């Protein structure tokens, strides 16, 4: 009896630390919220810079006047700011948050740090769809501007359906999903190469330019579509944030605390397909953001999806807008396709965090 | 009142793992599940927790449990302590009450989770990630999570496997206290037969998915049963407290 009492006493040691412990958790949350605020501020600065900078070399005052007092701005400046720069900046933000969240969902549901919409073949499928549309020259009669994005969107959805069909046979296990995704990646890359091989030099140039990924395709027609897809996807995901957090404990532990792992994985897989398809359909293949934005976000704010998800979205948006600014600065008077420079923005920061970090994040 | 399994069977493909398992798990008591590797202990727990398909029925207080009720009322703690997650220790414990977590966490809930950690002497680790603590500490964290859930049925799969001797005693004592104080049914899969005898009210011995023996420690821990279950000869005696002690001697 006395030994039992002794062990109970030993187990309750540290009871006096209750107050400091709660304070510690609040401090942790405060630190994570600080990173969210800092990321939002960084994005705001980059958004302003992205709108101010461009190949037309407009004066800052003229740009601001066109933004806030459009009736007093010249029509040329108004058109450049409102119809070219603003849609491009908004598209950079939307594609960034779409790919950033798609990436974090993919890594969470597959429990794999290398998972991303790109590595699982979704982007390659979109590229194949676009290349096929460019090669055949088919256009939609009611909306020619929608032809290539729709082809990319449909192929991306087809890739997701293919991966899903194979994985579902084996109970949607992460290992099978990753293997099926990699097989899909190689299949669509091969199909993409075939289309390029068959294309004439002029058509090939158009295909390659699409595959680079460029914000020049942004317009007031397509920005609302990407925004609507993101809002719809968010409405599906938001009620499941804690379930997603629990999934990082592994399937069995998540299931043991009440998560319906299979249905959650299916739901999120569909969300990833939607976000990726809408993200790349209008701007082309952006391969880096969906992989690295979640890692940067995780290093800064941890695994709590209430904070990780917005942080990954912000990190994706920062990477895209930062790349947009850089693409204009590198080549004054021109704009380098953004897909070429996204990695140049994110990789140095990721290396810095890896070298500086004391913790293992995966 | 008890949790009662009725003709519970589990198969992987055509291979039977658990065969016609019908045993009671009484409230307020600790039941130890013993048997050699591959006897079916983990499979049985997973099936009871609704995590793998099974045939047969599970009744709690004479009420047939649905799959959803299984997941709601039965907490299962798997035996592995591997972790590739950078969730913090406190977050892991909070996840024990998944259904109560929203965008904002009540201070009282965080306080309760902190207290659950203090119960296992883990308060100083609350903001450390799972990656940063030892396997034994992770086992304690998962146990704190399971108890934080305050389940009606608690199934622990080798909860002391990664723990030192002191913590084995601390954990088993805490689990027994939880069963008695809360009136929960607690079942523990254990390899240490002396600890099983010391901390459980009832033992069930398994071999190849079949029940070899069930009852008190003196009923189950006999030379004949140990040879049937483990293929060993052992010295079975009573310690100073009157509890049975088992010292394995050699394989047969």
Coordinates of C-alpha atoms in Angstrom, one line a residue:
Chain A
X1 CA 0.0 0.0 0.0
X2 CA 2.7 2.4 1.0
X3 CA 4.5 1.7 -2.3
X4 CA 1.4 2.6 -4.2
X5 CA 1.1 5.8 -2.3
X6 CA 4.7 6.6 -3.0
X7 CA 4.3 6.0 -6.8
X8 CA 1.2 8.2 -6.9
X9 CA 3.1 11.0 -5.1
X10 CA 5.9 10.6 -7.6
X11 CA 3.5 10.9 -10.5
X12 CA 2.0 14.1 -9.3
X13 CA 5.3 15.8 -8.8
X14 CA 5.5 19.2 -10.6
X15 CA 1.9 20.1 -9.8
X16 CA 3.1 23.5 -8.6
X17 CA 4.2 24.2 -12.2
X18 CA 0.6 24.5 -13.6
X19 CA 0.6 28.2 -14.0
X20 CA 4.0 28.6 -15.7
X21 CA 3.1 25.7 -18.0
X22 CA -0.1 27.4 -19.3
X23 CA 1.9 30.6 -19.7
X24 CA 4.4 28.7 -21.8
X25 CA 1.7 27.5 -24.2
X26 CA 0.3 31.1 -24.5
X27 CA 3.8 32.3 -25.3
X28 CA 4.1 29.6 -27.9
X29 CA 0.9 30.7 -29.5
X30 CA 1.9 34.3 -29.3
X31 CA 5.2 33.5 -31.1
X32 CA 3.3 31.7 -33.8
X33 CA 0.8 34.6 -34.3
X34 CA 3.8 36.9 -34.5
X35 CA 5.1 35.0 -37.5
X36 CA 1.7 35.2 -39.1
X37 CA 1.6 39.0 -38.6
X38 CA 5.2 39.3 -39.9
X39 CA 4.4 37.2 -42.9
X40 CA 1.3 39.3 -43.6
X41 CA 3.4 42.5 -43.4
X42 CA 6.0 41.0 -45.7
X43 CA 3.4 40.1 -48.2
X44 CA 1.9 43.6 -48.0
X45 CA 5.3 45.1 -48.8
X46 CA 5.8 42.8 -51.7
X47 CA 2.4 43.4 -53.1
X48 CA 3.0 47.2 -53.1
X49 CA 6.4 46.6 -54.7
X50 CA 4.9 44.3 -57.3
X51 CA 2.3 46.8 -58.3
X52 CA 4.8 49.7 -58.4
X53 CA 7.5 47.8 -60.4
X54 CA 7.0 46.9 -64.1
X55 CA 8.5 47.1 -67.5
X56 CA 6.5 50.4 -68.3
X57 CA 8.7 52.2 -65.7
X58 CA 5.7 54.2 -64.3
X59 CA 6.4 56.7 -61.5
X60 CA 5.3 55.5 -58.1
X61 CA 3.0 58.5 -57.7
X62 CA 1.2 57.8 -61.0
X63 CA 0.7 54.2 -59.9
X64 CA -0.8 55.2 -56.6
X65 CA -3.0 57.8 -58.3
X66 CA -4.3 55.1 -60.7
X67 CA -5.0 52.9 -57.7
X68 CA -6.7 55.3 -55.4
X69 CA -7.8 58.2 -57.6
X70 CA -8.3 56.4 -61.0
X71 CA -10.5 59.2 -62.4
X72 CA -7.5 61.6 -62.2
X73 CA -4.9 59.2 -63.7
X74 CA -4.1 59.1 -67.4
X75 CA -5.9 56.3 -69.3
X76 CA -2.6 54.6 -70.2
X77 CA -1.5 54.4 -66.6
X78 CA -4.9 53.4 -65.5
X79 CA -5.0 50.5 -68.0
X80 CA -1.5 49.3 -67.1
X81 CA -2.2 49.4 -63.4
X82 CA -5.8 48.1 -63.4
X83 CA -5.8 45.7 -66.3
X84 CA -2.2 44.4 -66.2
X85 CA -0.4 44.8 -62.9
X86 CA -3.3 44.4 -60.5
X87 CA -4.5 41.1 -62.0
X88 CA -0.9 39.8 -62.1
X89 CA -0.3 40.7 -58.5
X90 CA -3.6 39.2 -57.4
X91 CA -3.0 36.1 -59.4
X92 CA 0.5 35.8 -57.8
X93 CA -1.1 35.9 -54.4
X94 CA -3.9 33.5 -55.3
X95 CA -1.6 31.0 -57.0
X96 CA 0.8 31.2 -54.0
X97 CA -1.9 30.6 -51.4
X98 CA -3.5 27.8 -53.5
X99 CA -0.2 25.9 -54.0
X100 CA 1.0 26.6 -50.5
X101 CA -2.2 25.1 -49.0
X102 CA -2.3 22.3 -51.6
X103 CA 1.3 21.4 -50.6
X104 CA 0.7 21.4 -46.9
X105 CA -2.5 19.2 -47.4
X106 CA -0.6 16.8 -49.6
X107 CA 2.3 16.4 -47.1
X108 CA -0.2 16.0 -44.2
X109 CA -2.4 13.4 -45.7
X110 CA 0.5 11.4 -47.1
X111 CA 2.8 11.9 -44.1
X112 CA 5.6 12.5 -46.6
X113 CA 7.9 15.6 -46.7
X114 CA 8.5 15.1 -50.4
X115 CA 4.9 15.1 -51.4
X116 CA 3.6 18.1 -53.4
X117 CA 1.2 18.7 -56.2
X118 CA 4.2 18.7 -58.5
X119 CA 5.9 15.5 -57.3
X120 CA 2.6 13.6 -57.6
X121 CA 2.1 14.4 -61.2
X122 CA -0.7 17.0 -61.0
X123 CA 1.3 19.8 -62.5
X124 CA 2.7 17.6 -65.2
X125 CA -0.8 16.5 -66.1
X126 CA -1.8 20.2 -66.3
X127 CA 1.2 20.9 -68.5
X128 CA 0.2 18.0 -70.8
X129 CA -3.4 19.3 -71.1
X130 CA -2.2 22.8 -72.0
X131 CA 0.4 21.4 -74.5
X132 CA -2.2 19.3 -76.1
X133 CA -4.6 22.2 -76.5
X134 CA -1.8 24.4 -77.9
X135 CA -0.7 21.6 -80.4
X136 CA -4.2 20.9 -81.6
X137 CA -5.2 24.6 -81.8
X138 CA -8.8 23.7 -80.7
X139 CA -10.6 26.6 -79.1
X140 CA -13.8 26.9 -77.2
X141 CA -16.3 28.8 -79.3
X142 CA -17.9 30.7 -76.4
X143 CA -14.6 31.5 -74.5
X144 CA -11.4 31.1 -76.5
X145 CA -9.3 32.4 -73.5
X146 CA -10.6 29.5 -71.4
X147 CA -9.4 26.7 -73.8
X148 CA -5.9 26.1 -72.5
X149 CA -6.7 26.6 -68.8
X150 CA -9.7 24.3 -69.1
X151 CA -7.5 21.6 -70.8
X152 CA -4.9 22.0 -68.1
X153 CA -7.7 21.8 -65.4
X154 CA -9.3 18.7 -66.9
X155 CA -5.9 16.8 -67.2
X156 CA -5.0 17.8 -63.6
X157 CA -8.4 16.4 -62.4
X158 CA -7.8 13.3 -64.6
X159 CA -4.4 12.7 -62.9
X160 CA -5.9 13.1 -59.5
X161 CA -8.7 10.6 -60.5
X162 CA -6.1 8.2 -61.7
X163 CA -4.0 8.3 -58.5
X164 CA -7.2 8.0 -56.5
X165 CA -8.5 5.0 -58.5
X166 CA -5.3 3.1 -57.9
X167 CA -4.9 4.1 -54.3
X168 CA -8.5 3.3 -53.4
X169 CA -8.0 -0.3 -54.4
X170 CA -5.5 -0.6 -51.6
X171 CA -7.4 1.4 -49.0
X172 CA -6.0 4.8 -49.7
X173 CA -2.7 4.1 -48.0
X174 CA -0.1 6.9 -48.2
X175 CA 2.5 4.6 -49.7
X176 CA 0.3 3.5 -52.6
X177 CA -0.8 7.1 -53.2
X178 CA 2.8 8.3 -53.4
X179 CA 3.8 5.4 -55.8
X180 CA 0.7 6.0 -58.0
X181 CA 1.5 9.7 -58.0
X182 CA 5.1 9.2 -59.1
X183 CA 3.9 6.8 -61.8
X184 CA 1.4 9.5 -62.9
X185 CA 4.1 12.1 -62.9
X186 CA 6.3 10.1 -65.3
X187 CA 3.4 9.1 -67.5
X188 CA 2.3 12.7 -68.0
X189 CA 5.9 14.0 -68.4
X190 CA 6.4 11.4 -71.1
X191 CA 3.1 12.4 -72.8
X192 CA 4.2 16.1 -72.5
X193 CA 7.5 15.3 -74.2
X194 CA 5.7 13.4 -77.0
X195 CA 3.5 16.5 -77.7
X196 CA 6.6 18.7 -77.7
X197 CA 8.3 16.3 -80.1
X198 CA 5.4 16.4 -82.5
X199 CA 5.0 20.2 -82.4
X200 CA 6.3 22.6 -85.0
X201 CA 9.0 25.1 -83.8
X202 CA 6.4 27.9 -83.4
X203 CA 4.0 25.8 -81.5
X204 CA 6.8 24.3 -79.4
X205 CA 7.8 27.9 -78.4
X206 CA 4.2 28.5 -77.2
X207 CA 4.2 25.2 -75.2
X208 CA 7.5 25.9 -73.6
X209 CA 6.4 29.4 -72.6
X210 CA 3.3 28.0 -71.0
X211 CA 5.3 25.4 -69.1
X212 CA 7.6 28.0 -67.7
X213 CA 4.7 29.5 -65.8
X214 CA 3.9 33.2 -66.3
X215 CA 1.7 35.7 -64.6
X216 CA 1.2 37.6 -67.9
X217 CA -1.8 35.3 -68.5
X218 CA -3.5 36.8 -65.5
X219 CA -6.7 38.9 -66.2
X220 CA -9.9 40.0 -64.6
X221 CA -11.5 36.9 -66.3
X222 CA -9.5 34.3 -64.5
X223 CA -8.5 35.9 -61.2
X224 CA -12.1 35.4 -59.8
X225 CA -12.1 31.8 -60.9
X226 CA -9.0 31.0 -58.9
X227 CA -10.3 33.0 -55.9
X228 CA -13.6 31.1 -56.0
X229 CA -11.8 27.7 -56.1
X230 CA -9.7 28.7 -53.1
X231 CA -12.7 29.9 -51.1
X232 CA -14.6 26.7 -51.9
X233 CA -11.6 24.5 -50.9
X234 CA -11.2 26.4 -47.7
X235 CA -14.8 25.9 -46.7
X236 CA -14.3 22.2 -47.0
X237 CA -11.0 22.1 -45.1
X238 CA -11.7 24.5 -42.2
X239 CA -14.0 22.2 -40.1
X240 CA -11.2 19.6 -40.2
X241 CA -8.2 21.5 -39.0
X242 CA -7.7 19.5 -35.8
X243 CA -8.3 16.2 -37.6
X244 CA -5.5 17.2 -40.0
X245 CA -3.3 18.0 -37.0
X246 CA -4.1 14.6 -35.5
X247 CA -3.1 12.9 -38.8
X248 CA 0.5 13.9 -38.1
X249 CA 0.5 11.3 -35.4
X250 CA 0.1 8.6 -37.9
X251 CA -2.9 6.8 -39.2
X252 CA -3.4 4.4 -36.3
X253 CA -3.0 7.0 -33.6
X254 CA -5.2 9.4 -35.4
X255 CA -7.9 6.8 -35.9
X256 CA -7.6 5.8 -32.2
X257 CA -8.6 9.3 -31.1
X258 CA -11.6 9.4 -33.5
X259 CA -10.4 10.6 -36.9
X260 CA -12.0 8.9 -39.9
X261 CA -8.7 8.7 -41.7
X262 CA -9.8 7.3 -45.0
X263 CA -12.7 9.8 -45.6
X264 CA -10.5 12.7 -44.5
X265 CA -7.8 11.6 -46.9
X266 CA -10.2 11.3 -49.8
X267 CA -11.7 14.7 -49.0
X268 CA -8.4 16.4 -48.8
X269 CA -7.1 14.7 -51.9
X270 CA -10.0 16.2 -53.9
X271 CA -9.3 19.6 -52.4
X272 CA -5.6 19.4 -53.4
X273 CA -6.6 18.5 -57.0
X274 CA -9.0 21.5 -57.1
X275 CA -6.4 23.9 -55.6
X276 CA -3.6 22.7 -57.9
X277 CA -5.7 22.6 -61.0
X278 CA -7.0 26.2 -60.4
X279 CA -3.6 27.3 -59.4
X280 CA -1.6 26.2 -62.5
X281 CA -4.4 26.3 -65.1
X282 CA -4.1 30.0 -65.8
X283 CA -0.4 30.7 -65.2
X284 CA 1.3 27.4 -66.2
X285 CA 3.5 25.0 -64.2
X286 CA 4.8 26.4 -60.9
X287 CA 6.7 23.5 -59.4
X288 CA 8.4 24.7 -56.4
X289 CA 5.9 26.6 -54.2
X290 CA 3.8 23.6 -53.2
X291 CA 6.8 21.7 -52.0
X292 CA 8.7 24.3 -50.0
X293 CA 6.2 26.7 -48.7
X294 CA 4.8 24.1 -46.2
X295 CA 8.3 23.3 -45.0
X296 CA 9.1 27.0 -44.3
X297 CA 5.8 27.4 -42.6
X298 CA 6.2 24.3 -40.5
X299 CA 9.7 25.4 -39.3
X300 CA 8.3 28.8 -38.2
X301 CA 5.0 27.8 -36.6
X302 CA 4.9 24.1 -36.0
X303 CA 2.2 21.6 -36.8
X304 CA -1.0 23.1 -35.4
X305 CA -3.0 23.4 -38.6
X306 CA -5.0 26.4 -37.3
X307 CA -1.8 28.4 -37.8
X308 CA 0.2 26.2 -40.2
X309 CA -2.4 26.4 -42.9
X310 CA -2.6 30.2 -43.1
X311 CA 1.2 30.4 -42.6
X312 CA 1.8 28.0 -45.5
X313 CA -0.7 30.0 -47.7
X314 CA 1.1 33.2 -46.8
X315 CA 4.5 31.7 -47.4
X316 CA 3.3 30.5 -50.8
X317 CA 2.0 34.0 -51.6
X318 CA 5.2 35.6 -50.4
X319 CA 7.3 33.3 -52.6
X320 CA 5.1 34.0 -55.7
X321 CA 4.9 37.8 -55.2
X322 CA 8.6 37.9 -54.3
X323 CA 9.4 35.9 -57.5
X324 CA 7.2 38.3 -59.4
X325 CA 9.1 41.3 -58.2
X326 CA 12.4 39.6 -58.8
X327 CA 11.4 38.6 -62.3
X328 CA 10.8 42.3 -63.2
X329 CA 14.0 43.5 -61.5
X330 CA 16.3 41.0 -63.1
X331 CA 15.3 42.0 -66.6
X332 CA 14.4 45.8 -66.6
X333 CA 11.9 46.5 -69.3
X334 CA 10.9 42.9 -69.5
X335 CA 9.3 40.1 -67.3
X336 CA 11.0 36.8 -66.9
X337 CA 8.5 33.9 -66.6
X338 CA 7.8 33.5 -62.8
X339 CA 8.2 29.8 -62.9
X340 CA 11.9 30.3 -63.6
X341 CA 12.5 32.4 -60.5
X342 CA 10.3 31.0 -57.7
X343 CA 13.0 28.6 -56.6
X344 CA 15.5 31.4 -56.5
X345 CA 13.4 33.2 -53.9
X346 CA 12.5 30.3 -51.7
X347 CA 15.5 28.0 -51.7
X348 CA 18.0 30.4 -50.0
X349 CA 15.4 31.1 -47.2
X350 CA 14.8 27.4 -46.8
X351 CA 18.5 26.7 -46.5
X352 CA 18.8 29.4 -44.0
X353 CA 16.1 27.9 -41.8
X354 CA 17.5 24.4 -42.1
X355 CA 21.0 25.6 -41.1
X356 CA 19.7 27.8 -38.3
X357 CA 17.1 25.4 -36.9
X358 CA 17.7 23.5 -33.7
X359 CA 14.7 21.3 -34.1
X360 CA 13.8 18.5 -36.4
X361 CA 10.6 19.4 -38.3
X362 CA 9.9 16.2 -40.0
Chain B
X1 CA -21.4 -3.6 -15.6
X2 CA -18.7 -4.6 -18.1
X3 CA -17.5 -4.6 -21.6
X4 CA -18.2 -7.9 -23.1
X5 CA -16.9 -9.4 -26.3
X6 CA -19.1 -12.0 -28.0
X7 CA -17.6 -14.5 -30.5
X8 CA -15.1 -11.9 -31.7
X9 CA -13.0 -13.1 -34.6
X10 CA -10.5 -11.3 -36.8
X11 CA -8.8 -12.6 -39.9
X12 CA -6.1 -11.2 -42.2
X13 CA -7.2 -12.6 -45.6
X14 CA -7.9 -16.2 -44.9
X15 CA -5.6 -16.5 -41.9
X16 CA -7.5 -16.3 -38.6
X17 CA -5.8 -14.1 -36.0
X18 CA -8.4 -14.0 -33.3
X19 CA -10.8 -16.9 -32.9
X20 CA -14.1 -16.8 -31.1
X21 CA -13.0 -14.5 -28.3
X22 CA -15.7 -14.0 -25.7
X23 CA -14.5 -12.5 -22.5
X24 CA -15.7 -9.8 -20.0
X25 CA -13.7 -6.7 -19.1
X26 CA -15.2 -5.4 -15.8
X27 CA -15.5 -1.8 -15.0
X28 CA -13.2 -0.4 -12.3
X29 CA -10.8 -3.3 -13.0
X30 CA -7.6 -3.8 -14.8
X31 CA -7.4 -6.8 -17.2
X32 CA -4.0 -8.0 -18.4
X33 CA -3.7 -9.6 -21.8
X34 CA -0.7 -11.9 -21.9
X35 CA 0.8 -14.1 -24.6
X36 CA 3.8 -14.5 -26.8
X37 CA 4.6 -12.3 -29.8
X38 CA 2.0 -12.9 -32.5
X39 CA -0.6 -14.3 -30.1
X40 CA -3.1 -11.7 -31.3
X41 CA -3.1 -9.1 -28.4
X42 CA -2.6 -6.0 -30.6
X43 CA -5.0 -7.3 -33.2
X44 CA -7.7 -7.9 -30.6
X45 CA -7.2 -4.4 -29.2
X46 CA -7.5 -2.8 -32.7
X47 CA -10.6 -4.7 -33.4
X48 CA -12.2 -3.8 -30.1
X49 CA -11.3 -0.1 -30.8
X50 CA -13.0 -0.3 -34.1
X51 CA -9.8 0.2 -36.1
X52 CA -9.8 -3.1 -38.0
X53 CA -12.7 -5.3 -39.3
X54 CA -14.0 -8.0 -37.1
X55 CA -16.8 -10.5 -36.8
X56 CA -18.8 -10.8 -33.6
X57 CA -20.1 -8.3 -31.2
X58 CA -19.0 -5.9 -28.5
X59 CA -21.4 -5.0 -25.7
X60 CA -21.0 -2.3 -23.0
X61 CA -23.5 -2.5 -20.1
X62 CA -25.5 -5.0 -22.2
X63 CA -25.7 -2.4 -25.1
X64 CA -24.4 -3.4 -28.5
X65 CA -21.8 -0.9 -29.5
X66 CA -21.9 0.5 -33.0
X67 CA -18.6 1.2 -34.9
X68 CA -19.0 4.9 -34.1
X69 CA -19.6 4.2 -30.4
X70 CA -16.5 2.0 -30.4
X71 CA -14.4 4.9 -31.6
X72 CA -16.1 7.3 -29.3
X73 CA -15.9 5.4 -26.0
X74 CA -12.9 3.1 -26.4
X75 CA -9.4 4.7 -26.2
X76 CA -6.6 2.6 -27.7
X77 CA -3.0 3.3 -27.2
X78 CA -0.8 1.5 -29.9
X79 CA 2.5 0.1 -28.8
X80 CA 4.9 1.8 -31.2
X81 CA 6.4 5.1 -30.1
X82 CA 7.9 6.2 -33.4
X83 CA 7.3 9.8 -34.2
X84 CA 8.1 11.9 -37.2
X85 CA 5.9 14.7 -36.0
X86 CA 6.9 18.1 -34.7
X87 CA 3.7 18.5 -32.8
X88 CA 4.4 19.7 -29.3
X89 CA 3.8 17.5 -26.3
X90 CA 0.9 19.6 -25.1
X91 CA -0.7 19.6 -28.5
X92 CA -0.5 15.8 -28.5
X93 CA -2.3 15.6 -25.2
X94 CA -4.9 18.1 -26.3
X95 CA -5.7 15.9 -29.3
X96 CA -7.1 13.4 -26.8
X97 CA -10.2 15.5 -26.7
X98 CA -10.4 16.0 -30.5
X99 CA -14.2 16.5 -30.5
X100 CA -14.0 19.4 -28.1
X101 CA -11.2 21.3 -29.9
X102 CA -12.2 24.4 -31.9
X103 CA -10.5 27.4 -33.4
X104 CA -10.1 28.9 -29.9
X105 CA -9.0 26.7 -27.1
X106 CA -10.6 27.4 -23.7
X107 CA -8.0 28.1 -21.0
X108 CA -9.6 25.5 -18.8
X109 CA -9.0 22.8 -21.4
X110 CA -5.3 23.8 -21.8
X111 CA -5.1 23.8 -18.0
X112 CA -6.5 20.2 -17.8
X113 CA -4.0 19.1 -20.5
X114 CA -1.2 20.6 -18.6
X115 CA -2.4 18.8 -15.4
X116 CA -2.5 15.5 -17.3
X117 CA 1.2 16.1 -18.3
X118 CA 2.1 16.9 -14.7
X119 CA 0.6 13.7 -13.6
X120 CA 3.4 11.9 -15.5
X121 CA 6.1 14.4 -14.5
X122 CA 6.1 15.9 -18.1
X123 CA 5.2 19.5 -17.3
X124 CA 8.6 20.8 -18.3
X125 CA 8.4 19.2 -21.7
X126 CA 5.1 20.7 -22.8
X127 CA 6.5 22.9 -25.6
X128 CA 9.1 20.3 -26.8
X129 CA 8.2 18.5 -29.9
X130 CA 7.7 14.7 -30.2
X131 CA 10.9 14.6 -32.3
X132 CA 12.9 16.0 -29.4
X133 CA 12.0 13.6 -26.6
X134 CA 12.9 10.0 -25.9
X135 CA 10.8 7.0 -26.8
X136 CA 10.0 6.4 -23.2
X137 CA 8.9 10.0 -22.8
X138 CA 6.8 9.7 -25.9
X139 CA 5.1 6.6 -24.4
X140 CA 4.3 8.7 -21.3
X141 CA 2.9 11.5 -23.5
X142 CA 0.6 9.1 -25.4
X143 CA -0.5 7.6 -22.1
X144 CA -1.3 11.1 -20.8
X145 CA -3.3 11.7 -24.0
X146 CA -5.3 8.5 -23.5
X147 CA -6.1 9.4 -19.8
X148 CA -6.9 13.0 -20.8
X149 CA -9.6 11.6 -23.0
X150 CA -11.3 10.1 -19.9
X151 CA -12.5 7.1 -21.8
X152 CA -15.0 4.5 -20.5
X153 CA -12.8 1.8 -22.0
X154 CA -9.0 2.1 -22.1
X155 CA -6.9 -0.4 -24.1
X156 CA -3.1 -0.1 -23.6
X157 CA -0.8 -2.1 -25.9
X158 CA 2.4 -2.7 -24.0
X159 CA 2.4 0.8 -22.4
X160 CA 5.6 0.1 -20.4
X161 CA 7.7 -1.4 -23.3
X162 CA 10.0 1.7 -23.6
X163 CA 10.0 2.6 -19.9
X164 CA 12.6 2.2 -17.1
X165 CA 11.6 0.1 -14.1
X166 CA 10.6 3.1 -12.0
X167 CA 8.3 4.5 -14.7
X168 CA 6.8 1.1 -15.3
X169 CA 5.6 1.0 -11.7
X170 CA 4.5 4.6 -11.9
X171 CA 2.5 4.1 -15.1
X172 CA 0.8 0.9 -14.0
X173 CA -0.1 2.3 -10.7
X174 CA -1.6 5.4 -12.4
X175 CA -3.6 3.2 -14.8
X176 CA -4.9 1.1 -11.9
X177 CA -5.9 4.2 -10.0
X178 CA -7.7 5.6 -13.1
X179 CA -9.7 2.3 -13.4
X180 CA -10.8 2.4 -9.8
X181 CA -11.5 6.1 -9.6
X182 CA -13.4 6.5 -12.9
X183 CA -15.0 3.1 -13.1
X184 CA -13.5 2.5 -16.5
X185 CA -12.7 -0.9 -18.0
X186 CA -8.9 -1.0 -18.5
X187 CA -7.1 -3.7 -20.5
X188 CA -3.3 -3.8 -20.8
X189 CA -1.2 -6.0 -23.0
X190 CA 1.9 -6.9 -21.0
X191 CA 5.0 -9.1 -21.4
X192 CA 6.2 -8.8 -17.8
X193 CA 4.1 -11.5 -16.0
X194 CA 5.1 -10.4 -12.6
X195 CA 3.9 -6.9 -13.3
X196 CA 0.7 -8.3 -14.8
X197 CA 0.1 -10.3 -11.6
X198 CA 0.8 -7.2 -9.5
X199 CA -1.3 -4.7 -11.2
X200 CA -4.2 -6.5 -12.8
X201 CA -7.4 -7.9 -11.3
X202 CA -7.8 -10.5 -14.0
X203 CA -5.6 -12.0 -16.7
X204 CA -6.4 -13.5 -20.1
X205 CA -3.7 -15.6 -21.8
X206 CA -3.7 -15.9 -25.5
X207 CA -2.0 -18.3 -27.9
X208 CA -2.5 -18.2 -31.7
X209 CA -5.7 -16.1 -31.2
X210 CA -7.3 -18.5 -28.8
X211 CA -7.8 -18.0 -25.1
X212 CA -5.6 -20.5 -23.2
X213 CA -6.7 -19.4 -19.7
X214 CA -8.6 -16.6 -18.1
X215 CA -9.1 -15.6 -14.4
X216 CA -7.0 -14.5 -11.5
X217 CA -3.2 -14.5 -11.5
X218 CA -3.1 -17.8 -9.6
X219 CA -5.5 -19.4 -12.1
X220 CA -3.6 -18.2 -15.2
X221 CA 0.0 -18.1 -14.2
X222 CA 0.6 -21.9 -13.9
X223 CA 3.4 -24.0 -15.2
X224 CA 1.1 -25.7 -17.6
X225 CA -0.4 -22.5 -19.0
X226 CA 3.1 -20.8 -19.3
X227 CA 4.3 -23.8 -21.3
X228 CA 1.3 -23.7 -23.5
X229 CA 1.5 -19.9 -24.1
X230 CA 5.2 -19.2 -24.2
X231 CA 6.9 -22.6 -24.4
X232 CA 8.9 -21.9 -21.2
X233 CA 9.6 -23.3 -17.8
X234 CA 9.4 -20.7 -15.0
X235 CA 9.7 -20.4 -11.3
X236 CA 6.3 -19.3 -9.9
X237 CA 6.3 -18.0 -6.4
X238 CA 4.6 -15.5 -4.1
X239 CA 6.4 -12.3 -3.2
X240 CA 6.4 -10.5 0.1
X241 CA 3.1 -8.8 -0.8
X242 CA 1.5 -12.1 -1.6
X243 CA 1.4 -11.4 -5.3
X244 CA 2.6 -14.0 -7.8
X245 CA 6.1 -13.6 -9.2
X246 CA 7.2 -15.3 -12.4
X247 CA 10.9 -15.9 -13.1
X248 CA 11.5 -17.5 -16.6
X249 CA 14.0 -20.3 -16.3
X250 CA 14.4 -21.8 -19.8
X251 CA 12.7 -22.5 -23.1
X252 CA 11.2 -26.0 -23.7

